[in-house]
Amino acid sequence: MLFDERPKDRKEDLFDREREVEEIINNIKRPLLLISGVRRIGKTSVLLVSLNEAKENYILIDCRKLKENYGRKELYSLFSEALSSKISYLKDVLEKVKGISIAGNYVEIKWGGKNYISLSSLFDELNKKRLIIAIDEAQRLRGPLSKEIKDAIAHAYDYDRNLTFILTGSEVGLLHELIDVENENSPVYGRYYLEITLDRFNKERSKEFLQRGFQEISIKVEDKIIEEIVNYFDGIPGWLTFAGNEYATKGKIEEVKKTAVKVAKGELENLIEEKTKKVSYITGKRYRNALKCIAKGENSWSKLLSCMEKEEGSTISTSVLDNIIQNLEKMSIIKDYEFLDPVYKEASKL
Ligand code: ADP
């Protein structure tokens, strides 16, 4: 069902994306792959369908569950959960490893004490069998442990030929900062990776997506409405899915838009809070003002500056504004003074 709001994991349920899935499968033996694109563009779905089509054993680490200042305990608990899901395949490898205990189907990686195992050693152990380590929303691994994670990935890249890492990320600049292969000081310096970037569907494909989705749930929807949904939500499949579902239950396009904006507003607030809570309340306010000004159409550095200064009633320094723009770009919220997600744009006006 196209309008199922969970990530798709079967080829039959995935609309389009044949080329991307094929590219991933053709390169699945490489040490490192990245799947990037804005939120809701379908990264997790493309990842899961590719893994299932490739018929490979994999574990999935979902970093959405990590808090910003996560520690080893939280990281290892994610790995424990992922390894537990593949216990029947990995049991013979894991049961001999110091620092790992197995009780029934549950794997526990110790995160402290004498028997603690490092991430690099864990990868070396896992390398005894072919395994794909898929890390969803990997930019969330940045933080206190990021050096160790980069070291471990670089080590596995060089020595663990049975492992493939596939990382997805919706804050693309931050994902690139984690896998910073061009920076001499980065542990992963000089390693090659293949990046698959997911783009939005064009108008025609978006219409087809909605038509097929509505057909599947046996709801007749006028072309005019389909057109309106496509125009408002652009070709971002997650929003099209959301809009399809909401329209099916509410039957009013204005209501659908309102609910979407509310959801987007909540997400934006979380992103801004995570980014700025360690700095100050005023910084958070500045990000909101910047987004509001960009949403109003202030599409150059100087226009943005004067709009923000008006909002705040005081002057803003060059470096402060540069920093905000840079961060919003790294978070894939804007690019060249335009929003990457039309719903985030509307939410920023509130
Ligand atoms: P991301 O990981 O990029 O945030 P997801 O894979 O979670 O995106 O997809 C977001 C939503 O959109 C989910 O409900 C998913 O089922 C749907 N979706 C995304 N891409 C497709 C696609 N190509 N075909 C069908 N549904 C899709």
mmCIF file of N, CA, C and O and ligand atoms in Angstrom, residues 1-8 13-17 37-47 64 136-137 168 170 198 201 209 236-242 245, ligand 1:
data_model
loop_
_atom_site.group_PDB
_atom_site.id
_atom_site.type_symbol
_atom_site.label_atom_id
_atom_site.label_comp_id
_atom_site.label_asym_id
_atom_site.label_seq_id
_atom_site.Cartn_x
_atom_site.Cartn_y
_atom_site.Cartn_z
ATOM 1 N N MET A 1 0.839 -1.213 0.000
ATOM 2 C CA MET A 1 0.000 0.000 0.000
ATOM 3 C C MET A 1 0.871 1.259 0.000
ATOM 4 O O MET A 1 1.648 1.469 0.932
ATOM 5 N N LEU A 2 0.711 2.086 -1.012
ATOM 6 C CA LEU A 2 1.562 3.281 -1.114
ATOM 7 C C LEU A 2 1.385 4.242 0.052
ATOM 8 O O LEU A 2 2.333 4.873 0.500
ATOM 9 N N PHE A 3 0.151 4.328 0.563
ATOM 10 C CA PHE A 3 -0.094 5.313 1.630
ATOM 11 C C PHE A 3 0.220 4.783 3.032
ATOM 12 O O PHE A 3 -0.057 5.450 4.028
ATOM 13 N N ASP A 4 0.808 3.597 3.117
ATOM 14 C CA ASP A 4 1.243 3.105 4.420
ATOM 15 C C ASP A 4 2.347 4.041 4.913
ATOM 16 O O ASP A 4 3.320 4.289 4.212
ATOM 17 N N GLU A 5 2.185 4.545 6.127
ATOM 18 C CA GLU A 5 3.120 5.591 6.593
ATOM 19 C C GLU A 5 4.439 5.055 7.131
ATOM 20 O O GLU A 5 5.338 5.815 7.458
ATOM 21 N N ARG A 6 4.533 3.737 7.245
ATOM 22 C CA ARG A 6 5.835 3.180 7.668
ATOM 23 C C ARG A 6 6.771 3.141 6.458
ATOM 24 O O ARG A 6 6.305 3.133 5.316
ATOM 25 N N PRO A 7 8.089 3.114 6.726
ATOM 26 C CA PRO A 7 8.995 2.955 5.577
ATOM 27 C C PRO A 7 8.655 1.658 4.838
ATOM 28 O O PRO A 7 8.315 0.662 5.465
ATOM 29 N N LYS A 8 8.740 1.697 3.515
ATOM 30 C CA LYS A 8 8.450 0.487 2.737
ATOM 31 C C LYS A 8 9.659 -0.446 2.820
ATOM 32 O O LYS A 8 10.793 0.025 2.859
ATOM 33 N N ASP A 13 5.950 -2.391 -2.906
ATOM 34 C CA ASP A 13 5.343 -1.217 -2.270
ATOM 35 C C ASP A 13 6.107 0.073 -2.543
ATOM 36 O O ASP A 13 5.674 1.151 -2.138
ATOM 37 N N LEU A 14 7.245 -0.067 -3.167
ATOM 38 C CA LEU A 14 8.086 1.119 -3.396
ATOM 39 C C LEU A 14 7.769 1.692 -4.770
ATOM 40 O O LEU A 14 7.861 1.006 -5.783
ATOM 41 N N PHE A 15 7.390 2.946 -4.792
ATOM 42 C CA PHE A 15 7.065 3.610 -6.047
ATOM 43 C C PHE A 15 8.349 4.192 -6.656
ATOM 44 O O PHE A 15 9.132 4.846 -5.951
ATOM 45 N N ASP A 16 8.546 3.950 -7.940
ATOM 46 C CA ASP A 16 9.736 4.497 -8.614
ATOM 47 C C ASP A 16 11.018 3.980 -7.922
ATOM 48 O O ASP A 16 11.007 2.925 -7.333
ATOM 49 N N ARG A 17 12.106 4.735 -8.011
ATOM 50 C CA ARG A 17 13.371 4.436 -7.310
ATOM 51 C C ARG A 17 14.060 3.159 -7.775
ATOM 52 O O ARG A 17 14.944 2.663 -7.076
ATOM 53 N N GLY A 37 19.443 12.779 1.383
ATOM 54 C CA GLY A 37 18.261 13.480 0.870
ATOM 55 C C GLY A 37 17.455 14.013 2.032
ATOM 56 O O GLY A 37 17.623 13.544 3.168
ATOM 57 N N VAL A 38 16.560 14.969 1.732
ATOM 58 C CA VAL A 38 15.794 15.599 2.823
ATOM 59 C C VAL A 38 14.891 14.594 3.540
ATOM 60 O O VAL A 38 14.658 13.485 3.035
ATOM 61 N N ARG A 39 14.402 15.008 4.695
ATOM 62 C CA ARG A 39 13.469 14.149 5.439
ATOM 63 C C ARG A 39 12.298 13.759 4.548
ATOM 64 O O ARG A 39 11.839 14.565 3.744
ATOM 65 N N ARG A 40 11.811 12.537 4.704
ATOM 66 C CA ARG A 40 10.621 12.031 3.999
ATOM 67 C C ARG A 40 10.833 11.758 2.508
ATOM 68 O O ARG A 40 9.896 11.512 1.775
ATOM 69 N N ILE A 41 12.073 11.841 2.051
ATOM 70 C CA ILE A 41 12.300 11.645 0.614
ATOM 71 C C ILE A 41 12.315 10.149 0.278
ATOM 72 O O ILE A 41 12.208 9.763 -0.887
ATOM 73 N N GLY A 42 12.449 9.308 1.321
ATOM 74 C CA GLY A 42 12.383 7.862 1.087
ATOM 75 C C GLY A 42 13.686 7.120 1.306
ATOM 76 O O GLY A 42 13.866 6.009 0.789
ATOM 77 N N LYS A 43 14.600 7.677 2.088
ATOM 78 C CA LYS A 43 15.903 7.033 2.294
ATOM 79 C C LYS A 43 15.765 5.671 2.978
ATOM 80 O O LYS A 43 16.320 4.683 2.519
ATOM 81 N N THR A 44 15.006 5.657 4.085
ATOM 82 C CA THR A 44 14.871 4.393 4.814
ATOM 83 C C THR A 44 14.197 3.350 3.924
ATOM 84 O O THR A 44 14.602 2.181 3.904
ATOM 85 N N SER A 45 13.192 3.770 3.172
ATOM 86 C CA SER A 45 12.477 2.838 2.298
ATOM 87 C C SER A 45 13.416 2.270 1.231
ATOM 88 O O SER A 45 13.463 1.051 1.012
ATOM 89 N N VAL A 46 14.177 3.143 0.591
ATOM 90 C CA VAL A 46 15.112 2.682 -0.448
ATOM 91 C C VAL A 46 16.161 1.754 0.166
ATOM 92 O O VAL A 46 16.508 0.713 -0.401
ATOM 93 N N LEU A 47 16.618 2.117 1.356
ATOM 94 C CA LEU A 47 17.609 1.282 2.048
ATOM 95 C C LEU A 47 17.034 -0.112 2.318
ATOM 96 O O LEU A 47 17.644 -1.132 1.969
ATOM 97 N N ARG A 64 17.714 7.745 15.062
ATOM 98 C CA ARG A 64 16.674 8.684 15.502
ATOM 99 C C ARG A 64 16.466 8.576 17.009
ATOM 100 O O ARG A 64 16.037 9.501 17.662
ATOM 101 N N ASP A 136 20.812 4.361 10.118
ATOM 102 C CA ASP A 136 19.813 5.313 9.646
ATOM 103 C C ASP A 136 19.946 6.633 10.400
ATOM 104 O O ASP A 136 20.074 6.641 11.616
ATOM 105 N N GLU A 137 19.879 7.733 9.676
ATOM 106 C CA GLU A 137 20.063 9.089 10.243
ATOM 107 C C GLU A 137 21.395 9.168 10.990
ATOM 108 O O GLU A 137 21.479 9.585 12.151
ATOM 109 N N THR A 168 22.548 6.498 6.132
ATOM 110 C CA THR A 168 21.615 7.469 5.555
ATOM 111 C C THR A 168 21.641 8.730 6.404
ATOM 112 O O THR A 168 22.010 8.677 7.582
ATOM 113 N N SER A 170 19.483 12.779 6.706
ATOM 114 C CA SER A 170 18.653 13.836 6.127
ATOM 115 C C SER A 170 19.225 15.222 6.403
ATOM 116 O O SER A 170 18.773 16.193 5.826
ATOM 117 N N LEU A 198 18.793 11.048 -3.109
ATOM 118 C CA LEU A 198 17.407 10.899 -3.548
ATOM 119 C C LEU A 198 16.786 12.270 -3.794
ATOM 120 O O LEU A 198 16.837 13.139 -2.926
ATOM 121 N N PHE A 201 10.127 13.561 -6.523
ATOM 122 C CA PHE A 201 9.503 13.131 -7.781
ATOM 123 C C PHE A 201 9.106 14.371 -8.580
ATOM 124 O O PHE A 201 8.757 15.403 -7.997
ATOM 125 N N PHE A 209 1.725 8.857 -8.251
ATOM 126 C CA PHE A 209 1.846 8.309 -6.894
ATOM 127 C C PHE A 209 0.515 8.466 -6.156
ATOM 128 O O PHE A 209 -0.021 7.509 -5.578
ATOM 129 N N ILE A 236 7.763 15.339 -2.590
ATOM 130 C CA ILE A 236 8.400 14.610 -1.478
ATOM 131 C C ILE A 236 7.468 13.460 -1.066
ATOM 132 O O ILE A 236 6.378 13.702 -0.525
ATOM 133 N N PRO A 237 7.862 12.219 -1.338
ATOM 134 C CA PRO A 237 6.932 11.098 -1.169
ATOM 135 C C PRO A 237 6.340 10.965 0.239
ATOM 136 O O PRO A 237 5.180 10.581 0.381
ATOM 137 N N GLY A 238 7.134 11.303 1.249
ATOM 138 C CA GLY A 238 6.603 11.206 2.617
ATOM 139 C C GLY A 238 5.442 12.161 2.839
ATOM 140 O O GLY A 238 4.449 11.822 3.488
ATOM 141 N N TRP A 239 5.552 13.360 2.275
ATOM 142 C CA TRP A 239 4.435 14.314 2.396
ATOM 143 C C TRP A 239 3.247 13.881 1.542
ATOM 144 O O TRP A 239 2.090 14.069 1.924
ATOM 145 N N LEU A 240 3.536 13.312 0.375
ATOM 146 C CA LEU A 240 2.433 12.846 -0.483
ATOM 147 C C LEU A 240 1.662 11.733 0.232
ATOM 148 O O LEU A 240 0.429 11.688 0.218
ATOM 149 N N THR A 241 2.415 10.851 0.889
ATOM 150 C CA THR A 241 1.794 9.766 1.659
ATOM 151 C C THR A 241 0.946 10.344 2.791
ATOM 152 O O THR A 241 -0.203 9.950 3.002
ATOM 153 N N PHE A 242 1.527 11.281 3.495
ATOM 154 C CA PHE A 242 0.839 11.935 4.601
ATOM 155 C C PHE A 242 -0.448 12.601 4.098
ATOM 156 O O PHE A 242 -1.538 12.415 4.649
ATOM 157 N N ASN A 245 -3.215 10.131 3.072
ATOM 158 C CA ASN A 245 -3.903 9.577 4.248
ATOM 159 C C ASN A 245 -4.836 10.585 4.900
ATOM 160 O O ASN A 245 -5.968 10.277 5.249
HETATM 161 P P1 ADP B 1 13.231 9.121 4.961
HETATM 162 O O1 ADP B 1 13.992 7.957 5.523
HETATM 163 O O2 ADP B 1 13.948 9.795 3.836
HETATM 164 O O3 ADP B 1 12.790 10.105 6.010
HETATM 165 P P2 ADP B 1 11.067 7.225 4.558
HETATM 166 O O4 ADP B 1 11.629 6.089 3.808
HETATM 167 O O5 ADP B 1 10.865 7.061 6.037
HETATM 168 O O6 ADP B 1 11.910 8.562 4.282
HETATM 169 O O7 ADP B 1 9.704 7.628 3.862
HETATM 170 C C1 ADP B 1 8.814 8.590 4.376
HETATM 171 C C2 ADP B 1 7.392 8.155 4.056
HETATM 172 O O8 ADP B 1 7.180 8.175 2.648
HETATM 173 C C3 ADP B 1 7.031 6.737 4.496
HETATM 174 O O9 ADP B 1 5.667 6.729 4.812
HETATM 175 C C4 ADP B 1 7.261 5.910 3.251
HETATM 176 O O10 ADP B 1 6.432 4.785 3.251
HETATM 177 C C5 ADP B 1 6.881 6.883 2.138
HETATM 178 N N1 ADP B 1 7.698 6.705 0.925
HETATM 179 C C6 ADP B 1 8.892 7.281 0.687
HETATM 180 N N2 ADP B 1 9.362 6.941 -0.528
HETATM 181 C C7 ADP B 1 8.446 6.133 -1.071
HETATM 182 C C8 ADP B 1 8.359 5.453 -2.327
HETATM 183 N N3 ADP B 1 9.315 5.562 -3.242
HETATM 184 N N4 ADP B 1 7.263 4.686 -2.549
HETATM 185 C C9 ADP B 1 6.299 4.580 -1.622
HETATM 186 N N5 ADP B 1 6.316 5.201 -0.429
HETATM 187 C C10 ADP B 1 7.377 5.978 -0.148
#
